[in-house]
């Protein structure tokens, strides 16, 4: 195998798919015999929804959202959430206050119907995707040892040993791969414990709908039937023990100040803390970390899965390029430099929420001020944009405002979108020159770059990397800029019988 991915969570599955699309031979080792049914992420952000869109998975994800909305609508007495906004420290963000015409939001609306995608359904969707790509997912195989010999990695597992060109730890917050490579995991210690569960409730009228605060902590009831979330300051007695109905009930009674009675668990519940850490390095020789293996933080504002999917999209094509032999020098190093700042931002976004969640008088005063600010059009729009991920930018050279951003919805004259043309992976080049000048240049990178011609308009040209990041854009006919960008990201052009090599 060229690559072995450890962990078939959402991040491992996306990485395996991206590597397969880039032509690598890849396998996944997963210690669980069955997919994880635990309740974790309830939604995805815009870059994740757009990543699904770019691989042709948008209709399936939209179908999942429609089913979720049906359930939410019936719970809320017919009231429907039309647009996903999220919350900051339990302060719900009002969709009616958001300035949806803000350019960052308005230009990333095409995948909006696929935001409410719960993690188990997402993993099922991704599982089908990797199966279609022929990637073997070897379940019941736990990685226990590894040795990087410089030209390959020997992996020890509960099912024997295997040699692989590269190894990627997507094995979650307690990552064995991270531990076995000796990568440090510095950060801040936890101070609160939370639970998420779907339960049967004997006396639901004792609970208020939405987020409710008290000096003892907070809870949320809804928006799906029976869903409860609690959080309290203090560490759990045993973080590794399975969560019981009684434990969730005790926490809910404490924070709600009621004697509410829970009668059954409807889904595998989760317990979480605000342990917040980031790996000191995302790479050690032939071993990489991605997803929760590289960073952990509390789930406020729904960022963890998205952060990991972003890692996977970023690393997949780069490692695929190295294996295919066309990667430009230093390409793999850009994985850490591009993804580390996004991880650091997410950690601080969640830490800030802990700061206003504490029950003391100072935090309560700060929470009141933040609530006031969030209750304005600018404040809500700011927070919604951050949570949606539409302001994320990779620090890339180039003067055009699109460079470094995730590609917006680029509609073409024939009614399709640029994203419709990238389902097979690779770079996408939008060429709106009257004479196809960009397309002619890109023929030297055939097989790596797909060119899509369109009627003249601005931007005249856009080069989108396989991870959706705009590498180059122009409103003129900047041939030299496109050539330099192709060399930088897509490597040297390959000579072909039909075309003169472009140097
Ligand atoms: C209550 C809760 C709510 C959340 N809400 C959100 C949200 O709204 N939005 C959001 O974006 N994120 C949310 N998250 C975070 C999100 O669930 C995680 O960030 C996401 O699961 C990380 O994916 P991953 O693939 O990196 O790791 P995981 O999902 O943890 O997958 C790791 C996989 O590796 C396997 N594995 C572990 N060790 C080994 C080994 N040694 N050998 C082989 N396999 C191994 C595991 O069995 C597992 O299948 C939430 C989390 C929790 C707990």
mmCIF file of C-alpha atoms in Angstrom, residues 182-421:
data_model
loop_
_atom_site.group_PDB
_atom_site.id
_atom_site.type_symbol
_atom_site.label_atom_id
_atom_site.label_comp_id
_atom_site.label_asym_id
_atom_site.label_seq_id
_atom_site.Cartn_x
_atom_site.Cartn_y
_atom_site.Cartn_z
ATOM 1 C CA UNK A 182 6.201 10.839 20.293
ATOM 2 C CA UNK A 183 4.578 14.060 19.042
ATOM 3 C CA UNK A 184 3.815 16.453 21.942
ATOM 4 C CA UNK A 185 0.228 17.548 22.555
ATOM 5 C CA UNK A 186 0.417 20.837 24.476
ATOM 6 C CA UNK A 187 -2.658 22.876 25.433
ATOM 7 C CA UNK A 188 -5.014 23.744 28.281
ATOM 8 C CA UNK A 189 -6.524 21.343 30.825
ATOM 9 C CA UNK A 190 -10.275 20.685 31.046
ATOM 10 C CA UNK A 191 -12.467 22.440 33.586
ATOM 11 C CA UNK A 192 -15.953 21.359 32.520
ATOM 12 C CA UNK A 193 -17.856 18.205 31.596
ATOM 13 C CA UNK A 194 -20.730 17.918 29.151
ATOM 14 C CA UNK A 195 -23.160 15.241 27.995
ATOM 15 C CA UNK A 196 -25.173 14.832 24.821
ATOM 16 C CA UNK A 197 -27.935 12.227 24.595
ATOM 17 C CA UNK A 198 -31.275 11.406 22.962
ATOM 18 C CA UNK A 199 -33.603 10.122 25.665
ATOM 19 C CA UNK A 200 -37.182 9.253 26.520
ATOM 20 C CA UNK A 201 -38.450 11.709 29.143
ATOM 21 C CA UNK A 202 -41.343 10.970 31.495
ATOM 22 C CA UNK A 203 -42.062 14.629 32.258
ATOM 23 C CA UNK A 204 -40.613 16.798 29.426
ATOM 24 C CA UNK A 205 -42.766 19.759 30.515
ATOM 25 C CA UNK A 206 -40.232 20.292 33.330
ATOM 26 C CA UNK A 207 -37.597 21.290 30.742
ATOM 27 C CA UNK A 208 -37.470 24.575 28.843
ATOM 28 C CA UNK A 209 -36.965 24.547 25.064
ATOM 29 C CA UNK A 210 -33.520 25.780 23.878
ATOM 30 C CA UNK A 211 -30.561 26.764 26.114
ATOM 31 C CA UNK A 212 -31.179 27.434 29.815
ATOM 32 C CA UNK A 213 -28.622 28.820 32.263
ATOM 33 C CA UNK A 214 -28.157 28.564 36.004
ATOM 34 C CA UNK A 215 -25.199 29.117 38.342
ATOM 35 C CA UNK A 216 -24.823 25.287 38.369
ATOM 36 C CA UNK A 217 -24.331 25.043 34.599
ATOM 37 C CA UNK A 218 -26.465 24.951 31.470
ATOM 38 C CA UNK A 219 -28.628 22.583 29.462
ATOM 39 C CA UNK A 220 -30.263 22.478 26.092
ATOM 40 C CA UNK A 221 -33.445 20.599 25.248
ATOM 41 C CA UNK A 222 -34.162 20.037 21.515
ATOM 42 C CA UNK A 223 -34.215 20.883 18.665
ATOM 43 C CA UNK A 224 -34.616 17.166 17.836
ATOM 44 C CA UNK A 225 -37.113 15.140 19.893
ATOM 45 C CA UNK A 226 -35.544 13.951 23.160
ATOM 46 C CA UNK A 227 -32.129 15.543 22.563
ATOM 47 C CA UNK A 228 -30.528 16.918 25.718
ATOM 48 C CA UNK A 229 -27.148 18.567 26.193
ATOM 49 C CA UNK A 230 -25.798 19.476 29.621
ATOM 50 C CA UNK A 231 -22.637 21.148 30.799
ATOM 51 C CA UNK A 232 -21.216 21.706 34.250
ATOM 52 C CA UNK A 233 -17.904 22.961 35.567
ATOM 53 C CA UNK A 234 -15.873 20.151 37.131
ATOM 54 C CA UNK A 235 -14.217 16.988 35.809
ATOM 55 C CA UNK A 236 -16.070 13.634 35.478
ATOM 56 C CA UNK A 237 -15.063 10.870 37.871
ATOM 57 C CA UNK A 238 -13.998 8.519 35.070
ATOM 58 C CA UNK A 239 -13.689 9.873 31.526
ATOM 59 C CA UNK A 240 -13.320 6.436 29.930
ATOM 60 C CA UNK A 241 -16.360 4.695 31.491
ATOM 61 C CA UNK A 242 -19.441 4.264 29.219
ATOM 62 C CA UNK A 243 -22.082 6.961 29.761
ATOM 63 C CA UNK A 244 -25.182 5.706 31.599
ATOM 64 C CA UNK A 245 -28.766 6.964 31.615
ATOM 65 C CA UNK A 246 -28.441 7.670 35.321
ATOM 66 C CA UNK A 247 -25.329 9.814 34.776
ATOM 67 C CA UNK A 248 -27.127 11.956 32.159
ATOM 68 C CA UNK A 249 -30.195 12.254 34.409
ATOM 69 C CA UNK A 250 -28.110 13.287 37.426
ATOM 70 C CA UNK A 251 -26.352 15.970 35.389
ATOM 71 C CA UNK A 252 -29.637 17.214 33.867
ATOM 72 C CA UNK A 253 -31.322 17.377 37.300
ATOM 73 C CA UNK A 254 -28.379 19.297 38.731
ATOM 74 C CA UNK A 255 -28.186 21.928 35.984
ATOM 75 C CA UNK A 256 -31.954 22.301 35.474
ATOM 76 C CA UNK A 257 -32.802 22.348 39.179
ATOM 77 C CA UNK A 258 -35.737 19.975 38.420
ATOM 78 C CA UNK A 259 -36.467 16.327 39.267
ATOM 79 C CA UNK A 260 -36.983 15.426 35.593
ATOM 80 C CA UNK A 261 -37.030 11.652 34.959
ATOM 81 C CA UNK A 262 -35.321 9.996 31.988
ATOM 82 C CA UNK A 263 -36.594 6.512 31.155
ATOM 83 C CA UNK A 264 -34.464 5.298 28.211
ATOM 84 C CA UNK A 265 -31.484 6.159 26.008
ATOM 85 C CA UNK A 266 -32.380 6.363 22.305
ATOM 86 C CA UNK A 267 -28.811 6.698 20.911
ATOM 87 C CA UNK A 268 -25.284 6.133 22.214
ATOM 88 C CA UNK A 269 -24.676 9.220 24.404
ATOM 89 C CA UNK A 270 -21.377 11.128 24.601
ATOM 90 C CA UNK A 271 -19.441 12.712 27.424
ATOM 91 C CA UNK A 272 -16.975 15.479 26.591
ATOM 92 C CA UNK A 273 -14.724 18.027 28.266
ATOM 93 C CA UNK A 274 -13.010 21.239 27.241
ATOM 94 C CA UNK A 275 -9.577 19.621 27.051
ATOM 95 C CA UNK A 276 -7.970 21.820 24.367
ATOM 96 C CA UNK A 277 -4.715 20.762 22.688
ATOM 97 C CA UNK A 278 -2.886 20.916 19.378
ATOM 98 C CA UNK A 279 -0.114 18.569 18.204
ATOM 99 C CA UNK A 280 3.295 20.238 18.216
ATOM 100 C CA UNK A 281 3.854 18.841 14.679
ATOM 101 C CA UNK A 282 1.383 17.398 12.178
ATOM 102 C CA UNK A 283 4.133 15.284 10.601
ATOM 103 C CA UNK A 284 6.986 13.093 11.762
ATOM 104 C CA UNK A 285 8.885 11.605 8.801
ATOM 105 C CA UNK A 286 6.439 9.367 6.914
ATOM 106 C CA UNK A 287 3.718 9.688 9.539
ATOM 107 C CA UNK A 288 1.024 12.413 9.567
ATOM 108 C CA UNK A 289 -1.751 13.373 11.968
ATOM 109 C CA UNK A 290 -5.158 14.703 10.902
ATOM 110 C CA UNK A 291 -8.470 15.470 12.611
ATOM 111 C CA UNK A 292 -8.907 14.982 16.351
ATOM 112 C CA UNK A 293 -5.541 13.166 16.422
ATOM 113 C CA UNK A 294 -3.973 16.566 15.675
ATOM 114 C CA UNK A 295 -6.241 18.794 17.803
ATOM 115 C CA UNK A 296 -8.939 18.504 20.451
ATOM 116 C CA UNK A 297 -11.265 21.121 21.943
ATOM 117 C CA UNK A 298 -14.838 21.270 23.258
ATOM 118 C CA UNK A 299 -17.626 20.895 20.693
ATOM 119 C CA UNK A 300 -19.044 24.450 21.131
ATOM 120 C CA UNK A 301 -20.088 25.912 17.853
ATOM 121 C CA UNK A 302 -19.600 22.640 15.972
ATOM 122 C CA UNK A 303 -16.079 22.928 14.665
ATOM 123 C CA UNK A 304 -14.113 19.701 15.319
ATOM 124 C CA UNK A 305 -15.343 17.482 12.518
ATOM 125 C CA UNK A 306 -15.092 20.362 10.056
ATOM 126 C CA UNK A 307 -11.565 21.184 11.125
ATOM 127 C CA UNK A 308 -10.593 17.544 10.540
ATOM 128 C CA UNK A 309 -12.315 17.338 7.149
ATOM 129 C CA UNK A 310 -10.377 20.482 6.196
ATOM 130 C CA UNK A 311 -7.138 18.733 7.213
ATOM 131 C CA UNK A 312 -8.084 15.698 5.129
ATOM 132 C CA UNK A 313 -8.931 17.719 2.033
ATOM 133 C CA UNK A 314 -5.660 19.641 2.392
ATOM 134 C CA UNK A 315 -3.373 16.642 2.948
ATOM 135 C CA UNK A 316 -5.072 14.163 0.574
ATOM 136 C CA UNK A 317 -4.111 15.706 -2.764
ATOM 137 C CA UNK A 318 -0.679 16.825 -1.568
ATOM 138 C CA UNK A 319 0.375 13.355 -0.440
ATOM 139 C CA UNK A 320 -1.295 11.947 -3.578
ATOM 140 C CA UNK A 321 0.909 14.277 -5.663
ATOM 141 C CA UNK A 322 4.065 13.085 -3.898
ATOM 142 C CA UNK A 323 3.096 9.450 -4.537
ATOM 143 C CA UNK A 324 2.229 10.201 -8.185
ATOM 144 C CA UNK A 325 5.651 11.850 -8.534
ATOM 145 C CA UNK A 326 4.630 15.347 -9.665
ATOM 146 C CA UNK A 327 4.653 17.267 -6.360
ATOM 147 C CA UNK A 328 6.599 20.511 -6.315
ATOM 148 C CA UNK A 329 9.355 20.850 -3.695
ATOM 149 C CA UNK A 330 8.058 21.568 -0.219
ATOM 150 C CA UNK A 331 4.415 20.774 -1.077
ATOM 151 C CA UNK A 332 3.987 18.423 1.895
ATOM 152 C CA UNK A 333 5.337 21.043 4.321
ATOM 153 C CA UNK A 334 2.440 23.325 3.414
ATOM 154 C CA UNK A 335 0.018 20.893 5.117
ATOM 155 C CA UNK A 336 1.226 21.951 8.579
ATOM 156 C CA UNK A 337 1.732 25.628 7.713
ATOM 157 C CA UNK A 338 -1.743 25.973 6.171
ATOM 158 C CA UNK A 339 -3.751 23.899 8.645
ATOM 159 C CA UNK A 340 -2.091 24.843 11.962
ATOM 160 C CA UNK A 341 -3.472 28.424 12.041
ATOM 161 C CA UNK A 342 -7.027 27.198 11.373
ATOM 162 C CA UNK A 343 -6.683 24.686 14.233
ATOM 163 C CA UNK A 344 -5.314 27.383 16.556
ATOM 164 C CA UNK A 345 -8.229 29.679 15.678
ATOM 165 C CA UNK A 346 -10.828 26.982 16.411
ATOM 166 C CA UNK A 347 -9.196 26.261 19.770
ATOM 167 C CA UNK A 348 -9.381 29.947 20.718
ATOM 168 C CA UNK A 349 -12.976 30.229 19.450
ATOM 169 C CA UNK A 350 -13.994 27.454 21.846
ATOM 170 C CA UNK A 351 -11.820 28.771 24.718
ATOM 171 C CA UNK A 352 -13.525 32.166 24.411
ATOM 172 C CA UNK A 353 -16.871 30.435 24.933
ATOM 173 C CA UNK A 354 -15.663 28.761 28.129
ATOM 174 C CA UNK A 355 -14.688 32.240 29.312
ATOM 175 C CA UNK A 356 -18.293 33.432 29.157
ATOM 176 C CA UNK A 357 -19.828 30.133 30.321
ATOM 177 C CA UNK A 358 -18.489 30.061 33.886
ATOM 178 C CA UNK A 359 -21.065 30.590 36.585
ATOM 179 C CA UNK A 360 -19.179 33.357 38.468
ATOM 180 C CA UNK A 361 -20.330 36.983 38.521
ATOM 181 C CA UNK A 362 -17.533 38.242 36.241
ATOM 182 C CA UNK A 363 -18.258 35.700 33.511
ATOM 183 C CA UNK A 364 -21.989 36.339 33.832
ATOM 184 C CA UNK A 365 -21.355 40.070 33.309
ATOM 185 C CA UNK A 366 -19.190 39.342 30.272
ATOM 186 C CA UNK A 367 -21.856 36.981 28.917
ATOM 187 C CA UNK A 368 -24.457 39.733 29.141
ATOM 188 C CA UNK A 369 -22.269 42.085 27.092
ATOM 189 C CA UNK A 370 -21.494 39.405 24.481
ATOM 190 C CA UNK A 371 -25.225 38.600 24.296
ATOM 191 C CA UNK A 372 -25.980 42.268 23.611
ATOM 192 C CA UNK A 373 -23.391 42.387 20.835
ATOM 193 C CA UNK A 374 -24.591 39.132 19.306
ATOM 194 C CA UNK A 375 -28.106 40.476 19.348
ATOM 195 C CA UNK A 376 -27.227 43.034 16.687
ATOM 196 C CA UNK A 377 -27.186 42.529 12.915
ATOM 197 C CA UNK A 378 -23.405 42.998 12.718
ATOM 198 C CA UNK A 379 -22.719 40.831 15.768
ATOM 199 C CA UNK A 380 -24.882 37.915 14.637
ATOM 200 C CA UNK A 381 -23.544 38.117 11.080
ATOM 201 C CA UNK A 382 -19.954 38.130 12.375
ATOM 202 C CA UNK A 383 -20.506 35.022 14.527
ATOM 203 C CA UNK A 384 -22.512 33.167 11.865
ATOM 204 C CA UNK A 385 -19.758 33.773 9.308
ATOM 205 C CA UNK A 386 -17.102 32.474 11.702
ATOM 206 C CA UNK A 387 -19.112 29.366 12.591
ATOM 207 C CA UNK A 388 -19.979 28.725 8.934
ATOM 208 C CA UNK A 389 -16.258 28.827 8.065
ATOM 209 C CA UNK A 390 -16.773 31.233 5.160
ATOM 210 C CA UNK A 391 -14.052 33.629 6.311
ATOM 211 C CA UNK A 392 -11.326 30.965 6.447
ATOM 212 C CA UNK A 393 -8.374 31.964 4.285
ATOM 213 C CA UNK A 394 -5.069 30.292 3.506
ATOM 214 C CA UNK A 395 -2.185 32.762 3.415
ATOM 215 C CA UNK A 396 -1.203 32.552 -0.283
ATOM 216 C CA UNK A 397 0.566 35.064 -2.515
ATOM 217 C CA UNK A 398 -1.516 36.868 -5.146
ATOM 218 C CA UNK A 399 -3.348 40.155 -5.334
ATOM 219 C CA UNK A 400 -6.832 38.963 -6.298
ATOM 220 C CA UNK A 401 -9.339 39.013 -3.400
ATOM 221 C CA UNK A 402 -10.398 35.397 -4.085
ATOM 222 C CA UNK A 403 -6.896 33.957 -3.615
ATOM 223 C CA UNK A 404 -6.631 31.848 -0.447
ATOM 224 C CA UNK A 405 -10.402 31.624 0.072
ATOM 225 C CA UNK A 406 -12.522 28.552 -0.536
ATOM 226 C CA UNK A 407 -13.920 28.877 -4.059
ATOM 227 C CA UNK A 408 -17.282 30.658 -4.007
ATOM 228 C CA UNK A 409 -20.339 29.487 -5.985
ATOM 229 C CA UNK A 410 -19.093 30.201 -9.514
ATOM 230 C CA UNK A 411 -22.080 29.963 -11.862
ATOM 231 C CA UNK A 412 -21.357 29.419 -15.535
ATOM 232 C CA UNK A 413 -23.279 30.684 -18.564
ATOM 233 C CA UNK A 414 -24.647 27.172 -19.234
ATOM 234 C CA UNK A 415 -26.352 27.063 -15.806
ATOM 235 C CA UNK A 416 -23.869 24.712 -14.153
ATOM 236 C CA UNK A 417 -21.482 25.632 -11.353
ATOM 237 C CA UNK A 418 -17.708 25.208 -11.443
ATOM 238 C CA UNK A 419 -18.020 22.714 -8.554
ATOM 239 C CA UNK A 420 -20.142 20.443 -10.772
ATOM 240 C CA UNK A 421 -17.066 19.815 -12.906
#
